[in-house]
Amino acid sequence: MAEIVSLQSAIRAHVHDGDAVAMEGFTHLIPFAAGHEVIRQRRKDLTLIRMTPDVIYDQLIGAGCARKLIFSWGGNPGVGSLHRLRDAVEKDWPQPLEIEEHGHGDLSNAYVSGASNLPFAVLRAYAGSELPKHNKNIRFIECPFTGETLAAVPSIRPDVAVIHAQKADRKGNVLLWGILGVQKEAVLAAKRAIVTVEEIVDNLNAPPNACVLPSWTLAAVCHVPGGARPSYAHGYYDRDNRFYQAWDEISRDRQTFLSWIKKHILATEDFSAFQKVLRESAKEQLV
Amino acid sequence: MAEIVSLQSAIRAHVHDGDAVAMEGFTHLIPFAAGHEVIRQRRKDLTLIRMTPDVIYDQLIGAGCARKLIFSWGGNPGVGSLHRLRDAVEKDWPQPLEIEEHGHGDLSNAYVSGASNLPFAVLRAYAGSELPKHNKNIRFIECPFTGETLAAVPSIRPDVAVIHAQKADRKGNVLLWGILGVQKEAVLAAKRAIVTVEEIVDNLNAPPNACVLPSWTLAAVCHVPGGARPSYAHGYYDRDNRFYQAWDEISRDRQTFLSWIKKHILATEDFSAFQKVLRESAKEQLV
Amino acid sequence: MSAANYNTTEMMIIAASRLLTNGAVCFVGIGLPSTAANLARLTHAPDIVLIYESGPIGAKPEVLPLSIGDGDLAERADTVVSTPEIFRYWLQGGRVDVGFLGAAQIDRFANINTTVIGDYKKPTTRLPGAGGAPEIASCAKAVVLVLKQSARAFVKKLDFLTSVGHLDGGDSRKKLGLPGAGPVAVVTDLCIMKPHEVSRELTVTQLHPGVTREQVQKATGWEIRFAEIVQESVPPTENELKVLRDLLHRTALAHGQAPAA
Amino acid sequence: MSAANYNTTEMMIIAASRLLTNGAVCFVGIGLPSTAANLARLTHAPDIVLIYESGPIGAKPEVLPLSIGDGDLAERADTVVSTPEIFRYWLQGGRVDVGFLGAAQIDRFANINTTVIGDYKKPTTRLPGAGGAPEIASCAKAVVLVLKQSARAFVKKLDFLTSVGHLDGGDSRKKLGLPGAGPVAVVTDLCIMKPHEVSRELTVTQLHPGVTREQVQKATGWEIRFAEIVQESVPPTENELKVLRDLLHRTALAHGQAPAA
C-alpha cells in the first residue's frame, strides 16, 4: 500500500544517491516538483532514464545530480536545445555525463518488457543504423520460427519511477488520463514508485478501463497541486510554453542557470514556495 | 474504412473456407451471431483460434465447420465439458479435429506480438510442462543479455478476426468497454476484422483512453442487437447462464445437437429469427 | 465458537480461505478457488486483492461468478485491464502473491494435469486444458491447490504434466529457473498437505476433524507421508459457515434469475 | 488560382502537404511535418489520420502543437493510447502509410543524422537524438523527409547514420529486411527529390517556381542529379496559402496566450 506523505519525505525515503531513476511523462504530467525536490536534497550519481529528458532533466543534469543518462530524444520541445545536457556531453560541465541512447520505440518496448518481468524486448528497427555500434545494449536476435533477424534491447528496471497524475483516492489508488506516455509501464517496471497528484479525492470515479494504478503497486503518493508545471495536467492547467521558451535563455549560460537554480529551487522550501518565487520573477520580467 | 453492412454479407465477403478465424470475447461480448452466420453459410475447413472455445466453437465444431482448433481452455464455463469438442477430439465426429493447445498467457502474448507485427512472443512458462512435447510451436530461446532461457511462441495472425462490441458510430469507429479480453489484439493481429455491435450512434462519446477501434482498422461493422447472446454485453444485457446449462443437455447427444442446429440456426434466416425461435423453444421447455 | 453441522466441502473451502492473508494479491480461478478467495475477503481478509484472468483487478463480486468474465467482476473492480496485460504486467510481472489452482490429477510433487486422461493423441477423456495454469504455476510467488481427494485424482503418475509443481522433488523445480516458488499447500476435503522442505514431497500436516489417516491413504494413489506433528484443522466457525452459505445462496439466486435468451 | 506572394518555406510546406492523399495514415513529427500534415487535413485531405508518438490517433488539433504531447492533440483525437502501443500496434504493426521526418543531415541515399555533428564520443554539436526516427524509418510503409536545403544539411557523408534511408543505394535497403519501403520523397524549400528507381539516389524531379538548378547544386554537398523531365512545382493556391497562414496565426495566438507559471 502506498503511504500518502509529503514529497520531501517521499524523495528522502525512496530516492538514493546512485539510484537509477525514471521520471516519466510524455510532455504531459512531467513530475517537475519531484525533480526539484531531488535537486533540493542534492542527490548525486543518479542514472537518469527518460524518453525525452526535457527541461526537467536539463535542470537535474546542470545541478550535478546525474552520472548517466538513458534517453531517446534530448531537446527542448518546440524551442531547441537542452543547453545543460549539451554542456555536460560536449564540455563535461558540471561533470562528465555518460549517455546511452535509444529510439522511442526501443525505450518504450524496454519499459513494457521491464513491467512484464522479461529480461529483454524485441522490435523491428536499427538495421542499417549506427546506433548499435555505439550502444552495446542494442543487439540482434533470430526468430526461432522464421529465422528473421530482429533487434533486442534489455528491459528497463529502474530503482525508482516517479510520475505525476491527476487524482488519487485516500487509499492511494491513482488515476491518470489524457496522454499517458509510458508512465504506467515505468511504474510497473520499477522497484519502487512515487506519484505526485493534483488532488486527493474520496472516490476516483474512474471510467471503465481507465488507467488506474492500485495503491499496492506504489511506494508513496504525494499531494502536489501544480506539480507538473511548466508541463501540463489535462483537465487542470495548460502547458506553460512561455517558460519553455524562457528556459532557453536561463539555461544557455552556466552562471545564469546556477543563480536561477539557487534562487528558485535551492533557496525555496518546497514546490509551492518555488511557484511563488517564480511568479515574482515572472512579474520582474526575469522570466 | 469499415463498411456498415449486414452480418450476412460481411461473413460472405470476409470469411472463406479454409480461413484461420479468431472469434474472441472473454466470456463477455462473445460474437455468437457471427458464429451462427458462419454455420448458416456452411463454411468448411476453418482453423478456429480462440483462448476459450466456449459454446460458440462447440457449435461450429459440431456443425462441421472446423478442421483445426488453436485454444487454451476448452470447457463450458461454470457448467462442464464442451461435448461437441470432446466428441470431435475423442471420436472424430463429425470429422477429425486437429488441435494445437497453449496456455492463456501464451495465447494472449501471441495475439500481442501478432498485433505488433513480430513473428514471435516471449514469456516465462512451460519449463517442466509436457505441453511443448506435443506442440512444436512452443520453443525455448536464450536472452541475448542475461543468457536466461525463456519460452517462445509464434505470433497469431488470423485471416479474419470477429468480435462483438457495444457501439459504433456512423463512420464505423467502434467502442467497447468492460472486460476486454484479447479483442483489440485479435482485431489488430488479423488481416481483416468484422465487428458486430449493439447499436450505431451519432457520437461514441468515448471516455479518455477508452478502447476504440478506428474504422480504418476494420473491414465490416454490422448492427446486430443482442449479437453476443447467450454471453453478455456490459451495459446492455446479462449472461444467460440458463442457456449455458441447457447447452450441456443439447450438445451431449449428436442427434439432439443436430436437430437443435437445424431448427435454430440452419432453418432461421438470421440472428433475430434465431432469437425468436429460441424464445419459443424456451417456452416449450425444450431449452 | 465453532459450528456443529458442516460438510467436508465446506471444511475444504474454509480451510483454503484461511490460508489467504489480508492484503495478499490473489490470482483466482473459477470454482472452489474463487469461492475460497471471496470467503476470505468477506471474513478475515477484507483487503485481499482478487485478480481474474479476464481482466478485473481488485474484484469484489457480490455473488460468485459462474464464468471467469462475469460483468459483476468488472463492475466492482478497482480497474479492468486487457487479458494480455493481466498475464504480462500483473502475473508475469511478479505482482501475484498467491495463485489458486484446481486439477483433475495431481502427483506426489504437486505437478498437475488438466489436459487429458489416457493418451494425448487418443485420450479416453479430453479435459478442458491448461487455461492460465502453466503461467500461474511458473510466475505466482506461491501456489495453493484446492481439490477433492480421491485415488483417481491423487495419482502415482500423471497421464499428462500440464503445469509444473515441484517436478521430481528436491531442487529440480529450482533448476528450471522459474520465478515462482511453486505449490505451498494442497487443500482437500480430508486434509492439508504441504511439500516437505527438502524432498518437496507432499506431506499431510493437518487433518480435518474426524478424518483418519486411513481415509487419506485410501484416497491417495501413492503411499502418502504424514508430518511428525499432524494437527487437526480448526472446524468452521459459525461466522465462516454463515458467510459461506449466504454467499452460495446469493449466488444461486442471482444466477437462477439470469434471463433466458 | 495561384497566389502572388509567398515565401520559400510556405512553398515547402505546401508542396509537402500535397504529397499526402486523403485517408492516408500519417505518423507525424513536430515542426514542419506537423504543419504540412495539418495543412493537408484542412485542405485536400480532410480524412487523413494523424498519429502522434505521444499517443493520439486521429488527432485534429485546432492549432499546431508546440510539443508532441500537447493537450489539444488528445482533446480532439479518435482515441489516445499509450506510447508503447503507438510504436508496437500502430507503427510496427504496419498501419502507418506515411512517416514524416526532418533531419539535421541527409545524404544522397536519404539516410539521416539527428544524433551528433562531429565525433560521437566528443561531438562539436550534440543534437537531440533519434526520437522515433529509427522505428519510423524501419516500419512506416513510406517516408517523406522535409527540411530546408543547404550544403551543411545535404552532405556527402553523414557524421552519424541515425535512421536508415536507402543505405548504400540499389537493393541494399531491401537486403536489411525492413518492413517499410523507406524514403519516397525529400521536400525542401527549393525542390522535390525522389530516389532513382534503380540506384535509389536522390534525384530532383521538381523545382519550385523561380528556383534554378544552380541554386539546388549550391545547396547540396554532392553532385546532385536531375531527372530527365524536371517539372516546376505548382505555386501555392490562394486557398492553400490562406489556410496555412490562418493556421500559423491561430497557433501563435494560442501559444502566446499560454499562462505563465
Tab-separated table of N, CA and C in Angstrom, chain A residues 102-147:
chain	number	residue	atom	x	y	z
A	102	HIS	N	18.818	5.473	-27.245
A	102	HIS	CA	17.966	4.523	-27.945
A	102	HIS	C	16.992	5.303	-28.826
A	103	GLY	N	16.066	4.582	-29.462
A	103	GLY	CA	14.954	5.228	-30.155
A	103	GLY	C	13.721	5.157	-29.256
A	104	HIS	N	12.716	5.948	-29.585
A	104	HIS	CA	11.490	5.955	-28.773
A	104	HIS	C	10.818	4.579	-28.725
A	105	GLY	N	10.725	3.922	-29.880
A	105	GLY	CA	10.054	2.621	-29.927
A	105	GLY	C	10.807	1.623	-29.062
A	106	ASP	N	12.119	1.683	-29.171
A	106	ASP	CA	13.020	0.843	-28.395
A	106	ASP	C	12.800	1.058	-26.886
A	107	LEU	N	12.915	2.305	-26.420
A	107	LEU	CA	12.767	2.553	-24.980
A	107	LEU	C	11.367	2.204	-24.482
A	108	SER	N	10.352	2.530	-25.290
A	108	SER	CA	9.004	2.216	-24.794
A	108	SER	C	8.808	0.705	-24.720
A	109	ASN	N	9.389	-0.030	-25.660
A	109	ASN	CA	9.359	-1.502	-25.573
A	109	ASN	C	10.139	-2.009	-24.361
A	110	ALA	N	11.239	-1.334	-24.043
A	110	ALA	CA	12.073	-1.766	-22.916
A	110	ALA	C	11.348	-1.547	-21.576
A	111	TYR	N	10.514	-0.521	-21.511
A	111	TYR	CA	9.679	-0.332	-20.316
A	111	TYR	C	8.622	-1.436	-20.239
A	112	VAL	N	8.026	-1.760	-21.375
A	112	VAL	CA	6.994	-2.804	-21.410
A	112	VAL	C	7.571	-4.148	-20.950
A	113	SER	N	8.751	-4.503	-21.457
A	113	SER	CA	9.320	-5.803	-21.064
A	113	SER	C	9.780	-5.742	-19.598
A	114	GLY	N	10.179	-4.572	-19.140
A	114	GLY	CA	10.508	-4.430	-17.718
A	114	GLY	C	9.274	-4.655	-16.847
A	115	ALA	N	8.171	-4.028	-17.233
A	115	ALA	CA	6.925	-4.204	-16.479
A	115	ALA	C	6.458	-5.652	-16.533
A	116	SER	N	6.849	-6.359	-17.598
A	116	SER	CA	6.442	-7.758	-17.793
A	116	SER	C	7.435	-8.741	-17.178
A	117	ASN	N	8.434	-8.224	-16.463
A	117	ASN	CA	9.465	-9.073	-15.858
A	117	ASN	C	10.144	-9.992	-16.873
A	118	LEU	N	10.363	-9.452	-18.054
A	118	LEU	CA	11.180	-10.144	-19.057
A	118	LEU	C	12.542	-9.464	-19.105
A	119	PRO	N	13.614	-10.190	-19.462
A	119	PRO	CA	14.935	-9.545	-19.475
A	119	PRO	C	15.205	-8.685	-20.712
A	120	PHE	N	14.416	-8.887	-21.768
A	120	PHE	CA	14.670	-8.095	-22.979
A	120	PHE	C	13.394	-7.878	-23.785
A	121	ALA	N	13.466	-6.916	-24.706
A	121	ALA	CA	12.371	-6.622	-25.634
A	121	ALA	C	12.858	-6.850	-27.060
A	122	VAL	N	11.918	-7.156	-27.939
A	122	VAL	CA	12.217	-7.417	-29.350
A	122	VAL	C	11.488	-6.384	-30.201
A	123	LEU	N	12.171	-5.833	-31.199
A	123	LEU	CA	11.500	-4.881	-32.088
A	123	LEU	C	12.129	-4.886	-33.480
A	124	ARG	N	11.385	-4.292	-34.421
A	124	ARG	CA	11.874	-4.165	-35.796
A	124	ARG	C	12.490	-2.779	-35.954
A	125	ALA	N	13.792	-2.698	-35.846
A	125	ALA	CA	14.465	-1.410	-36.001
A	125	ALA	C	15.971	-1.623	-36.048
A	126	TYR	N	16.687	-0.537	-36.364
A	126	TYR	CA	18.146	-0.423	-36.239
A	126	TYR	C	18.947	-1.076	-37.347
A	127	ALA	N	18.334	-1.943	-38.152
A	127	ALA	CA	19.117	-2.467	-39.276
A	127	ALA	C	19.570	-1.272	-40.105
A	128	GLY	N	20.878	-1.139	-40.326
A	128	GLY	CA	21.415	-0.029	-41.106
A	128	GLY	C	21.801	1.188	-40.293
A	129	SER	N	21.298	1.290	-39.064
A	129	SER	CA	21.615	2.451	-38.217
A	129	SER	C	22.971	2.270	-37.529
A	130	GLU	N	23.639	3.380	-37.201
A	130	GLU	CA	24.920	3.309	-36.492
A	130	GLU	C	24.742	3.284	-34.981
A	131	LEU	N	23.511	3.430	-34.499
A	131	LEU	CA	23.312	3.425	-33.042
A	131	LEU	C	23.823	2.144	-32.388
A	132	PRO	N	23.537	0.944	-32.943
A	132	PRO	CA	24.032	-0.277	-32.287
A	132	PRO	C	25.556	-0.293	-32.139
A	133	LYS	N	26.265	0.415	-33.040
A	133	LYS	CA	27.725	0.449	-32.981
A	133	LYS	C	28.198	1.124	-31.684
A	134	HIS	N	27.394	2.095	-31.213
A	134	HIS	CA	27.803	2.878	-30.043
A	134	HIS	C	27.022	2.507	-28.788
A	135	ASN	N	26.092	1.573	-28.912
A	135	ASN	CA	25.289	1.177	-27.761
A	135	ASN	C	25.263	-0.349	-27.706
A	136	LYS	N	26.075	-0.914	-26.832
A	136	LYS	CA	26.194	-2.381	-26.754
A	136	LYS	C	24.906	-3.008	-26.233
A	137	ASN	N	23.969	-2.149	-25.801
A	137	ASN	CA	22.671	-2.660	-25.354
A	137	ASN	C	21.642	-2.737	-26.465
A	138	ILE	N	22.094	-2.547	-27.684
A	138	ILE	CA	21.234	-2.843	-28.833
A	138	ILE	C	21.870	-4.016	-29.559
A	139	ARG	N	21.189	-5.164	-29.531
A	139	ARG	CA	21.736	-6.371	-30.171
A	139	ARG	C	20.714	-6.936	-31.154
A	140	PHE	N	21.059	-8.015	-31.803
A	140	PHE	CA	20.156	-8.616	-32.778
A	140	PHE	C	19.962	-10.098	-32.473
A	141	ILE	N	18.725	-10.574	-32.609
A	141	ILE	CA	18.447	-11.989	-32.360
A	141	ILE	C	17.681	-12.576	-33.541
A	142	GLU	N	17.601	-13.910	-33.546
A	142	GLU	CA	16.930	-14.608	-34.629
A	142	GLU	C	15.613	-15.184	-34.143
A	143	CYS	N	14.561	-15.048	-34.941
A	143	CYS	CA	13.273	-15.652	-34.599
A	143	CYS	C	13.397	-17.166	-34.670
A	144	PRO	N	13.021	-17.884	-33.581
A	144	PRO	CA	13.147	-19.348	-33.576
A	144	PRO	C	12.164	-20.039	-34.516
A	145	PHE	N	11.280	-19.280	-35.129
A	145	PHE	CA	10.299	-19.893	-36.037
A	145	PHE	C	10.561	-19.518	-37.495
A	146	THR	N	10.850	-18.224	-37.747
A	146	THR	CA	11.006	-17.772	-39.136
A	146	THR	C	12.470	-17.555	-39.525
A	147	GLY	N	13.352	-17.453	-38.518
A	147	GLY	CA	14.741	-17.176	-38.812
A	147	GLY	C	15.045	-15.708	-39.074
